[in-house]
Every structure is written in structure tokens, then in C-alpha cells.
Short mmCIF file of C-alpha atoms in Angstrom, two decimals:
data_model
loop_
_atom_site.label_atom_id
_atom_site.label_comp_id
_atom_site.label_asym_id
_atom_site.label_seq_id
_atom_site.Cartn_x
_atom_site.Cartn_y
_atom_site.Cartn_z
CA MET J 9 22.65 20.47 35.36
CA LEU J 10 25.71 21.44 33.67
CA ASN J 11 28.66 20.44 36.28
CA LYS J 12 31.85 22.39 35.43
CA ILE J 13 35.36 21.45 36.51
CA ASN J 14 37.12 24.43 36.74
CA SER J 15 40.85 24.98 36.50
CA CYS J 16 44.24 26.90 36.74
CA ASN J 17 46.23 28.72 34.03
CA GLY J 18 49.67 30.30 34.77
CA PHE J 19 53.19 29.92 35.57
CA TYR J 20 52.61 28.52 39.27
CA CYS J 21 49.22 26.85 39.88
CA ASP J 22 50.31 24.46 43.28
CA VAL J 23 47.72 26.71 45.53
CA PHE J 24 44.99 25.98 43.35
CA THR J 25 41.88 24.40 44.64
CA PRO J 26 38.38 22.92 42.50
CA ASN J 27 35.71 24.73 43.75
CA LYS J 28 34.41 21.46 44.76
CA PRO J 29 36.80 18.42 46.82
CA TYR J 30 35.93 15.79 45.08
CA LYS J 31 36.97 17.46 41.70
CA PRO J 32 40.35 16.75 39.98
CA ALA J 33 43.17 19.81 40.28
CA ILE J 34 43.87 20.44 36.49
CA TRP J 35 46.28 22.68 35.24
CA THR J 36 45.09 23.56 31.69
CA GLU J 37 48.04 25.97 30.82
CA ALA J 38 51.52 25.53 32.26
CA TRP J 39 52.98 28.17 30.42
CA SER J 40 56.57 27.20 29.39
CA GLY J 41 57.48 30.74 28.36
CA TRP J 42 55.70 33.72 26.85
CA VAL J 43 54.31 35.52 23.82
CA THR J 44 56.92 38.16 21.88
CA GLU J 45 55.24 41.68 21.42
CA PHE J 46 56.72 43.71 19.15
CA GLY J 47 59.43 46.46 21.00
CA GLY J 48 59.29 44.11 24.28
CA PRO J 49 62.00 41.67 25.00
CA ILE J 50 62.37 37.68 24.27
CA PHE J 51 60.88 36.02 27.61
CA GLU J 52 62.82 33.10 28.34
CA ARG J 53 61.33 30.61 31.24
CA PRO J 54 64.36 28.53 32.69
CA VAL J 55 63.83 24.88 33.00
CA LYS J 56 64.73 24.80 36.72
CA ASP J 57 61.70 26.88 37.38
CA LEU J 58 59.59 25.39 35.16
CA THR J 59 59.95 21.62 36.55
CA PHE J 60 59.82 23.17 40.03
CA SER J 61 56.20 24.57 39.43
CA VAL J 62 55.06 21.48 37.78
CA ALA J 63 56.31 19.01 40.40
CA LYS J 64 55.20 21.71 43.03
CA PHE J 65 51.80 20.89 41.60
CA LEU J 66 51.46 17.21 41.17
CA GLN J 67 53.32 16.88 45.24
CA ASN J 68 49.77 19.01 46.29
CA GLY J 69 47.74 16.53 44.57
CA GLY J 70 47.47 17.85 41.14
CA SER J 71 45.71 15.61 38.28
CA PHE J 72 46.71 16.82 35.09
CA VAL J 73 49.00 18.96 33.32
CA ASN J 74 48.83 20.62 30.39
CA TYR J 75 51.90 22.74 28.67
CA TYR J 76 51.00 25.84 26.76
CA MET J 77 53.01 25.79 24.53
CA TYR J 78 54.85 22.45 24.51
CA HIS J 79 55.75 23.25 20.58
CA GLY J 80 56.01 26.61 19.65
CA GLY J 81 54.66 28.13 16.53
CA THR J 82 53.85 30.39 13.54
CA ASN J 83 50.87 32.87 13.33
CA PHE J 84 50.70 33.47 9.23
CA GLY J 85 48.41 36.30 7.75
CA ARG J 86 46.49 38.49 10.33
CA SER J 87 46.06 35.89 12.77
CA ALA J 88 48.59 36.48 15.36
CA GLY J 89 47.51 36.29 19.13
CA GLY J 90 46.53 39.44 19.91
CA PRO J 91 47.50 43.52 19.88
CA PHE J 92 51.11 43.89 19.20
CA ILE J 93 52.22 40.66 19.16
CA THR J 94 54.63 38.98 16.62
CA THR J 95 53.77 36.35 14.01
CA SER J 96 56.57 34.25 16.36
CA TYR J 97 54.39 32.33 19.17
CA ASP J 98 57.89 30.46 19.71
CA TYR J 99 56.81 30.84 23.42
CA ASP J 100 60.04 29.56 24.50
CA ALA J 101 58.61 26.23 24.01
CA PRO J 102 60.62 22.81 24.51
CA LEU J 103 60.07 22.18 20.98
CA ASP J 104 60.95 25.61 19.03
CA GLU J 105 58.69 27.50 16.31
CA TYR J 106 60.98 25.53 13.70
CA GLY J 107 60.12 22.11 15.35
CA LEU J 108 63.80 21.84 16.29
CA ILE J 109 64.30 20.48 20.45
CA ARG J 110 64.87 23.32 23.09
CA GLN J 111 67.53 22.11 25.04
CA PRO J 112 67.98 21.47 27.92
CA LYS J 113 64.61 22.35 28.53
CA TYR J 114 63.35 19.52 26.36
CA ASN J 115 65.35 16.51 28.39
CA HIS J 116 64.86 17.75 31.67
CA LEU J 117 61.17 17.71 31.25
CA LYS J 118 61.38 14.21 29.79
CA GLU J 119 63.35 13.30 33.14
CA LEU J 120 60.67 14.79 35.01
CA HIS J 121 57.83 12.75 33.72
CA LYS J 122 59.78 9.97 33.72
CA ALA J 123 60.28 9.79 37.27
CA VAL J 124 56.64 11.25 37.76
CA LYS J 125 55.56 7.71 35.81
CA LEU J 126 57.78 6.02 38.39
CA CYS J 127 55.38 7.06 40.90
CA GLU J 128 52.02 6.35 39.63
CA LYS J 129 50.88 3.56 41.69
CA ALA J 130 51.31 5.31 44.70
CA LEU J 131 50.16 9.08 43.03
CA VAL J 132 47.05 7.79 42.59
CA SER J 133 46.04 5.51 45.21
CA VAL J 134 46.01 8.36 48.38
CA ASP J 135 46.02 11.96 49.17
CA PRO J 136 49.98 12.87 50.17
CA LYS J 137 50.70 13.34 53.77
CA VAL J 138 52.99 16.69 54.40
CA THR J 139 55.49 16.68 57.33
CA SER J 140 57.88 19.33 58.27
CA LEU J 141 61.59 18.49 57.19
CA GLY J 142 63.04 22.37 58.32
CA ASN J 143 61.62 26.29 58.13
CA LEU J 144 61.25 26.07 54.37
CA GLN J 145 61.45 22.09 53.54
CA ARG J 146 58.97 19.73 53.44
CA ALA J 147 57.78 15.80 52.46
CA HIS J 148 54.81 14.93 50.61
CA VAL J 149 54.67 11.63 50.85
CA TYR J 150 52.33 9.64 48.98
CA SER J 151 52.00 5.66 51.12
CA SER J 152 49.12 3.24 50.45
CA GLU J 153 48.36 0.20 51.88
CA SER J 154 49.45 -2.31 49.07
CA GLY J 155 53.05 -0.95 49.96
CA ASP J 156 53.37 1.54 47.03
CA CYS J 157 55.61 4.66 48.58
CA ALA J 158 56.82 7.86 46.41
CA ALA J 159 58.10 11.03 47.94
CA PHE J 160 58.41 14.86 47.07
CA LEU J 161 60.89 16.64 48.93
CA SER J 162 61.07 20.51 48.59
CA ASN J 163 63.37 23.33 49.54
CA TYR J 164 61.53 26.38 49.16
CA ASP J 165 64.64 28.35 50.40
CA THR J 166 65.46 30.67 47.09
CA ASN J 167 69.21 31.36 48.32
CA SER J 168 70.68 28.00 50.56
CA SER J 169 70.71 24.49 49.96
CA ALA J 170 69.52 22.33 52.78
CA LYS J 171 70.14 19.04 54.09
CA VAL J 172 67.85 17.41 55.64
CA MET J 173 66.50 13.71 57.04
CA PHE J 174 64.21 11.64 55.72
CA ASN J 175 63.47 7.94 56.76
CA ASN J 176 66.65 7.97 58.60
CA MET J 177 68.46 9.11 55.55
CA HIS J 178 70.47 12.18 54.46
CA TYR J 179 69.34 14.15 51.30
CA SER J 180 70.96 17.22 49.70
CA LEU J 181 68.44 19.43 48.84
CA PRO J 182 69.89 22.81 46.13
CA PRO J 183 67.91 25.77 46.62
CA TRP J 184 64.30 26.04 45.44
CA SER J 185 63.99 22.73 44.06
CA ILE J 186 61.82 19.47 44.48
CA SER J 187 63.51 16.05 44.53
CA ILE J 188 61.24 12.99 43.85
CA LEU J 189 61.85 9.87 45.14
CA PRO J 190 59.33 7.14 43.62
CA ASP J 191 60.12 4.60 46.03
CA CYS J 192 60.65 6.89 48.97
CA LYS J 193 64.81 6.29 49.03
CA THR J 194 66.28 7.15 45.91
CA VAL J 195 66.18 10.38 44.49
CA ALA J 196 65.39 9.47 40.62
CA PHE J 197 65.22 13.70 39.62
CA ASN J 198 65.78 16.91 41.23
CA THR J 199 63.98 19.65 39.41
CA ALA J 200 67.09 22.29 39.97
CA LYS J 201 69.96 19.55 38.70
CA VAL J 202 70.04 20.09 34.96
CA GLY J 203 72.41 17.01 33.24
CA VAL J 204 71.50 18.21 29.56
CA GLN J 205 73.68 20.47 27.36
CA THR J 206 72.45 23.80 26.78
CA SER J 207 71.74 24.40 22.65
CA ARG J 208 70.98 27.51 21.05
CA LEU J 209 69.62 28.18 17.59
CA ASP J 210 71.98 29.98 15.16
CA MET J 211 70.34 31.00 11.86
CA LEU J 212 72.74 30.69 8.92
CA PRO J 213 72.53 32.80 5.78
CA SER J 214 71.28 31.26 2.84
CA ASN J 215 73.88 30.71 -0.26
CA ASN J 216 70.65 31.93 -2.22
CA LYS J 217 71.94 34.97 -4.18
CA MET J 218 68.70 37.84 -4.10
CA SER J 219 68.43 39.62 -7.69
CA SER J 220 68.14 43.57 -7.05
CA TRP J 221 64.95 44.64 -5.16
CA GLU J 222 62.10 46.35 -6.52
CA THR J 223 59.69 49.03 -5.04
CA TYR J 224 56.29 49.92 -5.28
CA ASN J 225 55.07 52.97 -3.55
CA GLU J 226 51.89 53.55 -2.08
CA ASP J 227 49.92 56.39 -3.20
CA LEU J 228 50.35 58.79 0.37
CA ASN J 229 47.36 61.34 -0.52
CA PRO J 230 44.77 58.26 -1.78
CA SER J 231 42.09 59.31 -4.34
CA ASP J 232 38.72 58.29 -4.31
CA ASP J 233 38.44 55.31 -6.47
CA GLY J 234 34.60 54.34 -5.71
CA SER J 235 35.60 52.32 -2.14
CA THR J 236 35.79 55.20 0.01
CA PHE J 237 32.55 56.90 1.94
CA SER J 238 31.86 60.09 4.02
CA ALA J 239 30.52 60.81 7.21
CA VAL J 240 30.34 63.69 9.71
CA GLY J 241 32.56 62.43 12.91
CA LEU J 242 35.06 60.11 13.48
CA LEU J 243 34.27 56.60 13.37
CA GLU J 244 34.87 53.15 15.42
CA GLN J 245 37.93 51.70 13.18
CA ILE J 246 36.62 47.86 13.55
CA ASN J 247 33.21 49.03 12.70
CA VAL J 248 34.43 50.61 9.44
CA THR J 249 37.00 47.95 8.44
CA ARG J 250 34.76 44.53 9.28
CA ASP J 251 38.10 42.82 9.81
CA ALA J 252 39.17 43.28 6.01
CA SER J 253 41.97 45.24 6.37
CA ASP J 254 44.17 46.60 9.33
CA TYR J 255 44.26 49.83 7.69
CA LEU J 256 42.21 52.66 7.64
CA TRP J 257 42.02 55.78 5.85
CA CYS J 258 40.33 59.01 7.63
CA THR J 259 40.93 62.51 5.29
CA THR J 260 39.35 65.70 5.97
CA SER J 261 39.87 69.14 4.42
CA ILE J 262 41.76 71.72 6.41
CA ASP J 263 40.98 75.46 4.99
CA VAL J 264 43.42 78.35 5.56
CA ASP J 265 42.78 82.02 5.09
CA SER J 266 45.99 83.41 3.51
CA SER J 267 45.76 86.06 6.01
CA GLU J 268 46.91 83.56 8.94
CA SER J 269 49.69 85.12 11.04
CA PHE J 270 51.37 81.85 11.18
CA LEU J 271 52.09 81.83 7.09
CA HIS J 272 53.99 85.02 7.67
CA SER J 273 55.44 84.07 11.03
CA GLY J 274 57.04 80.80 10.72
CA GLU J 275 55.30 79.47 13.53
CA LEU J 276 53.54 76.44 12.68
CA PRO J 277 50.27 74.95 13.65
CA THR J 278 50.21 72.11 16.25
CA LEU J 279 47.68 69.15 15.29
CA ILE J 280 47.09 67.17 18.41
CA ILE J 281 44.87 63.67 17.84
CA GLN J 282 43.78 61.13 20.42
CA SER J 283 43.73 57.41 19.62
CA ALA J 284 42.49 54.37 21.16
CA GLY J 285 44.98 52.33 19.08
CA HIS J 286 47.18 51.37 17.84
CA THR J 287 49.37 53.23 15.30
CA LEU J 288 48.67 56.12 13.68
CA HIS J 289 50.75 58.22 10.42
CA VAL J 290 49.76 61.50 9.76
CA PHE J 291 50.04 63.31 6.16
CA VAL J 292 49.23 66.70 5.19
CA ASN J 293 49.42 66.98 1.32
CA GLY J 294 50.56 64.02 0.90
CA GLU J 295 54.04 64.62 3.09
CA LEU J 296 54.51 62.71 6.26
CA CYS J 297 54.52 64.74 9.04
CA GLY J 298 55.08 61.95 12.20
CA SER J 299 53.73 58.71 13.65
CA ALA J 300 52.37 57.89 16.92
CA PHE J 301 52.30 54.46 18.75
CA GLY J 302 50.30 52.32 21.53
CA THR J 303 51.96 49.99 23.28
CA ARG J 304 50.43 46.23 24.47
CA GLU J 305 49.71 47.59 28.03
CA LYS J 306 48.86 50.77 26.73
CA LYS J 307 47.18 50.92 23.86
CA ARG J 308 45.61 54.92 23.80
CA PHE J 309 48.28 57.81 22.66
CA THR J 310 48.33 61.14 21.52
CA PHE J 311 49.69 62.29 18.33
CA GLN J 312 51.32 65.70 19.06
CA GLY J 313 53.29 67.43 16.33
CA GLU J 314 53.37 70.61 14.03
CA ILE J 315 51.90 70.61 10.74
CA ASN J 316 53.03 72.65 7.64
CA LEU J 317 49.74 74.10 5.83
CA ARG J 318 49.40 76.35 2.92
CA ALA J 319 47.40 79.14 2.36
CA ARG J 320 43.66 77.64 0.89
CA SER J 321 42.88 74.26 1.13
CA ASN J 322 44.84 71.34 3.09
CA LYS J 323 44.33 67.43 2.36
CA SER J 324 45.10 65.54 6.21
CA ASN J 325 44.96 62.02 5.44
CA LEU J 326 45.24 59.81 8.60
CA LEU J 327 46.72 56.01 8.12
CA SER J 328 45.22 54.53 11.20
CA VAL J 329 46.51 51.05 11.95
CA ALA J 330 45.22 48.13 14.43
CA VAL J 331 47.96 46.08 15.22
CA GLY J 332 45.67 42.35 15.76
CA LEU J 333 42.92 42.45 17.18
CA PRO J 334 41.80 41.25 21.08
CA ASN J 335 41.40 37.58 21.72
CA VAL J 336 40.94 37.20 25.01
CA GLY J 337 38.67 38.83 27.42
CA GLY J 338 34.74 39.53 27.33
CA HIS J 339 32.78 42.53 25.83
CA PHE J 340 34.56 42.61 23.00
CA GLU J 341 32.37 44.87 21.80
CA THR J 342 33.28 47.74 23.89
CA TYR J 343 36.82 47.65 22.91
CA MET J 344 37.33 50.84 21.01
CA THR J 345 40.37 50.77 17.83
CA GLY J 346 41.20 53.95 15.85
CA VAL J 347 41.28 57.66 15.90
CA GLN J 348 38.70 59.35 18.65
CA PRO J 349 37.49 62.62 19.47
CA PRO J 350 39.05 65.07 20.14
CA ASN J 351 41.28 66.09 17.60
CA VAL J 352 42.14 69.66 17.52
CA LEU J 353 44.33 71.89 15.73
CA HIS J 354 46.24 74.45 17.83
CA GLY J 355 47.45 78.07 16.21
CA LEU J 356 45.28 79.75 14.05
CA ASP J 357 44.26 83.31 14.57
CA ARG J 358 40.77 82.10 15.56
CA GLY J 359 41.84 79.75 17.75
CA LYS J 360 41.91 76.16 17.97
CA LEU J 361 39.92 74.26 15.33
CA ASP J 362 37.89 71.08 16.84
CA LEU J 363 38.15 68.43 13.64
CA SER J 364 36.57 66.02 15.59
CA TRP J 365 32.79 66.38 14.03
CA VAL J 366 33.75 67.84 10.98
CA LYS J 367 33.45 65.84 7.35
CA TRP J 368 35.68 62.62 7.23
CA THR J 369 36.03 60.51 4.07
CA TYR J 370 36.87 56.71 5.26
CA LYS J 371 38.80 54.30 2.83
CA VAL J 372 39.54 50.90 3.88
CA GLY J 373 43.13 49.12 3.07
CA LEU J 374 45.75 50.06 1.22
CA MET J 375 46.10 49.91 -2.56
CA GLY J 376 48.93 47.14 -2.20
CA GLU J 377 46.39 44.86 -0.51
CA LYS J 378 43.70 45.66 -2.66
CA MET J 379 45.84 44.47 -5.73
CA ASN J 380 47.21 41.61 -4.03
CA LEU J 381 50.89 42.18 -4.23
CA VAL J 382 51.60 39.19 -2.48
CA SER J 383 50.71 36.99 -5.13
CA PRO J 384 52.82 35.80 -8.17
CA ASN J 385 49.82 36.50 -9.96
CA SER J 386 49.00 39.91 -8.76
CA VAL J 387 52.30 41.32 -8.30
CA ALA J 388 52.87 42.18 -12.52
CA SER J 389 49.83 44.27 -12.18
CA VAL J 390 51.60 47.29 -11.34
CA ASP J 391 54.94 49.34 -12.24
CA TRP J 392 57.95 47.86 -9.78
CA THR J 393 60.62 50.61 -9.46
CA LYS J 394 63.76 48.84 -9.74
CA GLY J 395 67.36 49.47 -8.94
CA SER J 396 69.28 52.82 -7.48
CA LEU J 397 65.77 54.15 -7.55
CA ILE J 398 64.97 51.88 -4.62
CA SER J 399 67.18 54.51 -2.45
CA GLN J 400 64.37 56.25 -1.00
CA LYS J 401 65.18 57.35 2.40
CA ASP J 402 62.39 57.28 4.68
CA GLN J 403 59.91 56.75 2.42
CA PRO J 404 57.20 55.19 4.66
CA LEU J 405 53.99 52.46 3.08
CA ALA J 406 56.69 50.72 0.54
CA TRP J 407 56.51 46.85 -1.04
CA HIS J 408 59.95 45.45 -1.47
CA LYS J 409 59.97 42.29 -3.54
CA PRO J 410 63.20 40.29 -4.75
CA PRO J 411 62.42 37.64 -7.50
CA LYS J 412 63.22 34.76 -5.64
CA CYS J 413 64.80 34.07 -1.61
CA GLN J 414 64.10 31.84 1.23
CA ILE J 415 63.75 33.99 4.22
CA CYS J 416 63.30 37.29 5.73
CA CYS J 417 64.18 39.41 8.22
CA GLY J 418 63.75 42.70 9.93
CA LYS J 419 64.70 44.20 13.19
CA PRO J 420 64.40 45.41 15.88
CA ALA J 421 61.17 43.67 17.37
CA GLN J 422 61.17 40.18 15.31
CA ARG J 423 63.93 39.09 13.37
CA TRP J 424 63.01 35.70 12.10
CA TYR J 425 59.88 34.55 10.13
CA HIS J 426 58.99 31.24 9.78
CA LEU J 427 58.23 30.07 6.38
CA PRO J 428 56.51 26.64 5.96
CA ARG J 429 58.97 24.18 4.11
CA SER J 430 55.62 23.19 1.96
CA TRP J 431 55.17 27.22 0.57
CA LEU J 432 58.72 26.99 -1.11
CA LYS J 433 59.19 25.50 -4.48
CA SER J 434 62.91 24.50 -5.83
CA THR J 435 63.25 27.81 -7.75
CA GLN J 436 61.79 31.06 -8.33
CA ASN J 437 60.29 31.90 -5.06
CA LEU J 438 58.99 35.33 -4.71
CA LEU J 439 58.91 37.41 -1.32
CA VAL J 440 56.90 40.53 -1.10
CA LEU J 441 57.75 43.00 2.03
CA PHE J 442 55.44 45.87 3.05
CA GLU J 443 57.72 48.43 4.88
CA GLU J 444 55.36 50.26 6.96
CA LEU J 445 57.90 53.01 8.54
CA GLY J 446 60.31 53.43 5.81
CA GLY J 447 64.16 53.12 7.14
CA GLN J 448 67.39 52.91 6.22
CA SER J 449 68.15 52.59 2.20
CA LEU J 450 68.27 49.61 -0.07
CA SER J 451 69.98 50.83 -2.47
CA SER J 452 72.39 49.21 -4.82
CA ARG J 453 76.09 49.06 -3.85
CA GLY J 454 78.13 51.16 -7.04
CA ASN J 455 80.23 54.25 -6.80
CA ASP J 456 77.16 56.55 -7.54
CA ARG J 457 75.81 58.83 -4.70
CA THR J 458 72.20 57.96 -3.13
CA GLN J 459 69.54 60.00 -4.05
CA VAL J 460 66.12 60.29 -2.96
CA PHE J 461 63.44 60.00 -5.91
CA HIS J 462 59.68 60.26 -5.67
CA GLN J 463 58.67 58.93 -9.12
CA PRO J 464 54.87 60.06 -10.00
CA LYS J 465 53.10 57.36 -11.70
CA ILE J 466 49.52 57.37 -13.26
CA HIS J 467 46.41 55.41 -12.14
CA LEU J 468 43.79 53.75 -14.52
CA HIS J 469 40.79 51.83 -13.17
CA CYS J 470 37.24 50.95 -14.66
CA GLY J 471 34.18 49.84 -12.40
CA THR J 472 33.47 46.15 -11.09
CA GLY J 473 33.12 43.93 -13.87
CA GLN J 474 34.77 46.25 -16.61
CA SER J 475 38.33 45.98 -17.57
CA ILE J 476 40.65 48.61 -20.02
CA SER J 477 39.83 47.79 -23.51
CA SER J 478 41.97 50.08 -25.44
CA ILE J 479 44.63 53.04 -24.86
CA LYS J 480 42.50 55.91 -27.19
CA PHE J 481 45.60 58.62 -26.35
CA ALA J 482 48.88 57.99 -24.68
CA SER J 483 51.71 60.53 -24.72
CA SER J 484 54.69 61.10 -22.85
CA GLY J 485 56.48 64.85 -22.90
CA THR J 486 54.58 67.58 -23.83
CA PRO J 487 50.80 66.86 -24.69
CA LEU J 488 48.25 69.41 -25.08
CA GLY J 489 44.36 69.53 -24.69
CA ILE J 490 42.25 67.92 -22.02
CA CYS J 491 40.52 64.61 -22.03
CA GLY J 492 38.48 64.16 -24.98
CA SER J 493 40.50 66.40 -27.61
CA PHE J 494 44.23 65.49 -26.35
CA GLN J 495 47.10 66.15 -28.76
CA GLN J 496 50.77 65.34 -28.84
CA GLY J 497 52.93 68.37 -28.44
CA THR J 498 56.28 68.99 -30.04
CA CYS J 499 58.11 66.53 -27.40
CA HIS J 500 56.46 62.85 -27.66
CA ALA J 501 57.98 59.40 -26.52
CA PRO J 502 57.33 57.08 -29.44
CA THR J 503 56.84 53.90 -26.86
CA SER J 504 53.79 55.74 -25.02
CA TYR J 505 51.25 53.93 -26.76
CA GLY J 506 53.30 50.43 -26.41
CA ILE J 507 54.02 50.55 -22.86
CA LEU J 508 50.35 51.85 -21.72
CA ASP J 509 48.90 48.72 -24.37
CA LYS J 510 51.68 46.32 -22.09
CA LYS J 511 50.76 47.36 -18.66
CA CYS J 512 47.47 48.15 -18.65
CA ILE J 513 45.03 46.22 -21.72
CA GLY J 514 42.83 43.73 -20.29
CA LYS J 515 42.94 44.67 -16.63
CA GLN J 516 40.61 46.30 -14.44
CA ARG J 517 43.36 48.72 -12.84
CA CYS J 518 47.22 49.54 -13.92
CA SER J 519 49.63 51.90 -12.45
CA VAL J 520 52.37 53.44 -14.58
CA THR J 521 55.80 55.34 -13.30
CA VAL J 522 56.36 58.28 -15.15
CA SER J 523 60.31 57.93 -15.70
CA ASN J 524 62.56 58.33 -18.87
CA SER J 525 63.56 54.71 -18.18
CA ASN J 526 60.13 53.37 -18.75
CA PHE J 527 59.89 54.67 -21.59
CA VAL J 528 63.10 53.83 -23.12
CA LYS J 529 64.22 57.00 -24.17
CA ASP J 530 64.22 60.65 -23.03
CA PRO J 531 62.14 62.20 -26.25
CA CYS J 532 63.49 65.76 -25.01
CA PRO J 533 66.05 66.09 -22.61
CA ASN J 534 65.77 69.05 -19.85
CA VAL J 535 62.10 69.60 -20.40
CA PHE J 536 59.87 69.38 -17.96
CA LYS J 537 57.37 65.90 -18.99
CA ARG J 538 54.09 64.66 -18.34
CA LEU J 539 52.04 61.49 -19.16
CA SER J 540 48.28 62.16 -20.32
CA VAL J 541 45.98 58.71 -21.03
CA GLU J 542 43.20 58.61 -22.06
CA ALA J 543 41.40 54.73 -21.96
CA LEU J 544 38.07 53.01 -22.37
CA CYS J 545 36.59 50.42 -20.24
CA ALA J 546 34.39 47.44 -21.41
CA PRO J 547 32.57 44.82 -19.87
CA ARG J 548 35.05 41.71 -19.04
CA LYS J 549 34.67 39.06 -21.42
#
């Protein structure tokens, strides 16, 4: 028969009692701080309170204390400790996220346990005897027949100091404090008297110069590349993504008759979407209409906003994001994530349109994830936009990289990110950032006015096990015809074939930005240009 020993986790465990009188009192998680959540404050637990709680537990007969955390840490990849928890797991620990000593917490705890160690023989010999020293003052005394004696003198008054008499001696107890007397006479430690200077971590900028940033933008109107599937109704997100990605595209079409009143009145329809968590970005016809977010305490939320629809067919793309998965509690299988019914469009002549049970197309993950843009080996697989073209204000779903750097930062929820020393090379470290929400411009500093550019791209891809073997046709300018019978027009960039060969040959997929700078020279200024490409795929050798 299994005989379990129950234990306590928390900020305080002095009132905890084991489920059997003969079992030890075990404190498995003495919380030195708390997690940092996106959008929340950074929690700091004063060391006076931490040492008071530990001393209070031990004076009541506690047998074992484990600090959580004693050494802070960092969660890498997608291993953060639950929904909306940042990658930093510093926890205000005595040893911080970077392995540095946090004072005065480290040394004050050290002094506490030195004093407790001096009480060891008495603590393991007998149970304590508790006597009153006043209204809010107590003495817990461990006195053995062999002559060992240790005492804890407590003042539970949160505002006032107290003078007490113990063993015919006077003692002064600060508010909310415990004094430890290893010989029942001399005070070796008081939880409220901190004799260590406070230290603060100060981050200094690196002397390394970052080269200009380059940007790759996600397709806001994702196409079917063979990895999509369709179903009637809205599906639960984790059951679809299977933890392969935090991102799930949900796409449907909204057909609008040209006679709809709102097309002429200017009063836009309103879309209302329910989500079980955690973040939602709404795109219509490739334009961001708005975003909505849950919180760690309230993961469910509602998106409500006007959307600009046109006559005929409109493509609605919902990008649902899971911000960490639950890791405590029971019945994970009952937790819901992602877009849920009802999903309703208001403002049509026919009344509300329920989109909950129409045909939806699902696509797991982002293109940047699938192309593994964070890898130095894969970063060259896409065409990055350079220089002032990066100045796309409020452009969502953008990946940014400089060729080398040491640290990265992003406000407001988490400013510093821990990079293990073993990750860094002496030169040429590649940093890739994914900016989900968009933000302030990353444009180069100069005299030119910052402009907004939305660079079109052409995407080529072959099936599984195949790669692009040749470019049959390529023309940037005014090509004519359709696939299979393309012809060069009156305007043609001579570098077209060379650019496509360099970017795409031998690869399963590639993308090329349609820009004058990419094709070296504008073959026909002030003429609207396009890029037509016909490529052949072959089994990968």
C-alpha cells in the first residue's frame, strides 16, 4: 500500500500540517517571487518577508524547505511556463536569471540558514514548546534533556516593535520579525534586520555595431500550398495544430451582393468573434482590421470591429495565436483554445450572418516558421527587404534580422532576453526577430522622408521530395501570355533569369521581391510592371 507524504507550496506554509501526525512537515515550494506575465508587473518579494515565512515554518516544527526558485532561469523556444508567461523565469530568485547574485536576498537567506544550522541538535531532538510573550509575541523553544536549547522569538505585529522578557533577559523585536537564538540566549539572526547592501542589475549596451536591419513580411492572405484542409464549422485550435505551432489561420469567404445598403451608405458591417484564447488578428482581403487579446486571468475574449467589405467575394483570414499552453491542474483535455462559436457579422440587409457553421479552411503555422528563418542555414531562403524599405509603420507579422548582434530587446512586457554563452560565436551571430503586432519604424536614419512600402513577392514551391530544377521563363516588366505560353513584352529586365536562378534553383520553395532594386535597373521608368515566372520541378537528387 502506497503511503503518500503530502506537502505545501506557497508564500507561507507555517499553518500547514501533514495528513498524519508521524509524517514530516515538508515545504516543497517556498516561493521567492512570482512569474512575469505579458502586460503584467514584475513581482519582487522582499527578503524580510521571505526569511520571516521560512523562520515561521521552522519554528513550528517544519522539517524541510525547498526554495522555488533559488536560481532563476530562462525558457527557450515555446517552453514558457504557461499562458501569457514570458520567457524570463527570473522569479526574483537569490541567484537571478543570468546566474548573478541578487542582494540583499542572497546573503540574508545565507545568514538565516547559518543561524538555523547552529540550532540543528535542538531542532531534531524535541518538539517546540510555545509560550506567550505578549498579545502578538510568542516564543518557540526547543530544549532537550541533553542540554541543547534553541529559541525563536516572534513579533506578529506588522506596525510596532516590541520589547519582551525571555529567560530573564530583555529582547527588542522589530515589527513582523523573528529572532533566532541558537543557545536560547544570544540573537544570531533577525529576519527584519538586513545587514547587506542592496544591489541592482544594470544592463549596459553592447559596443558591437549592428548592421542595417532587413525584413521579411508574412503573406497576410495565405494561399493554399497543400498544407491546408477544410471543415464545416470552427475547430478547437490545439486539436488542429497538435502543438506544431502557436499560430493557426482560419479562412472563409464572405459573399456580398452589390445591392447591399452599406456599400452605398458608408456604414460598415460589424464582425463579432468569440475566442477561448489567447490572441486574435483579423484580416479581410489582406488588410488588418484589428486585434484582440485575453489575459492570464481571463483567457476568453471577444473581438468586435467594423470591417471593410466589397461587392462579391471577400476573404476573411483569422490568425489565432496560443500564448503558451497550460501546465498545471487537471483535465487538460477540456481546456479550449482558439476561435469558438458564435462568430457573427452584423449590418447586412438580410440581418445578421452566422459564420460559425460555414466552410472554414485551416492552415497551421506561419511561412517564416516553415522556412525556419531563425536558422542561419535557412535565412537565405527568402528575399529580405533592406534599408529604408523596412520603414513599414504598423506592419504586422514581420521578421527582422541584422547579420550579427549580442542581445535583443522588446518592450513593454519583457525587455531583456537571456542568450546562453554557448550559443554565441566570436563573430557573425545571426539574430532574427518576429514582430507579430507591428510597431514603430525600424527605418534607417537619414534625410529622406520615411514612406510606407508594401513590396509584392512571387512565391514558387515544389511538392514533397522535389526541388526547382530550372526556370523556363522569367520576365520583370510587361510580359505577355499565360503559363505555358509566356512571352517578353516591350519592357523586360535582362537580369530576370539570373535573379530567379540564383534565388530558386535547387530549392523546394523560394520567394522573390518584385522591386526595381532587386532587378538592378528599372527597364522602363514610370511604367506599371509585373513579374511572370514559369519554373519546372524535378525529384530532389
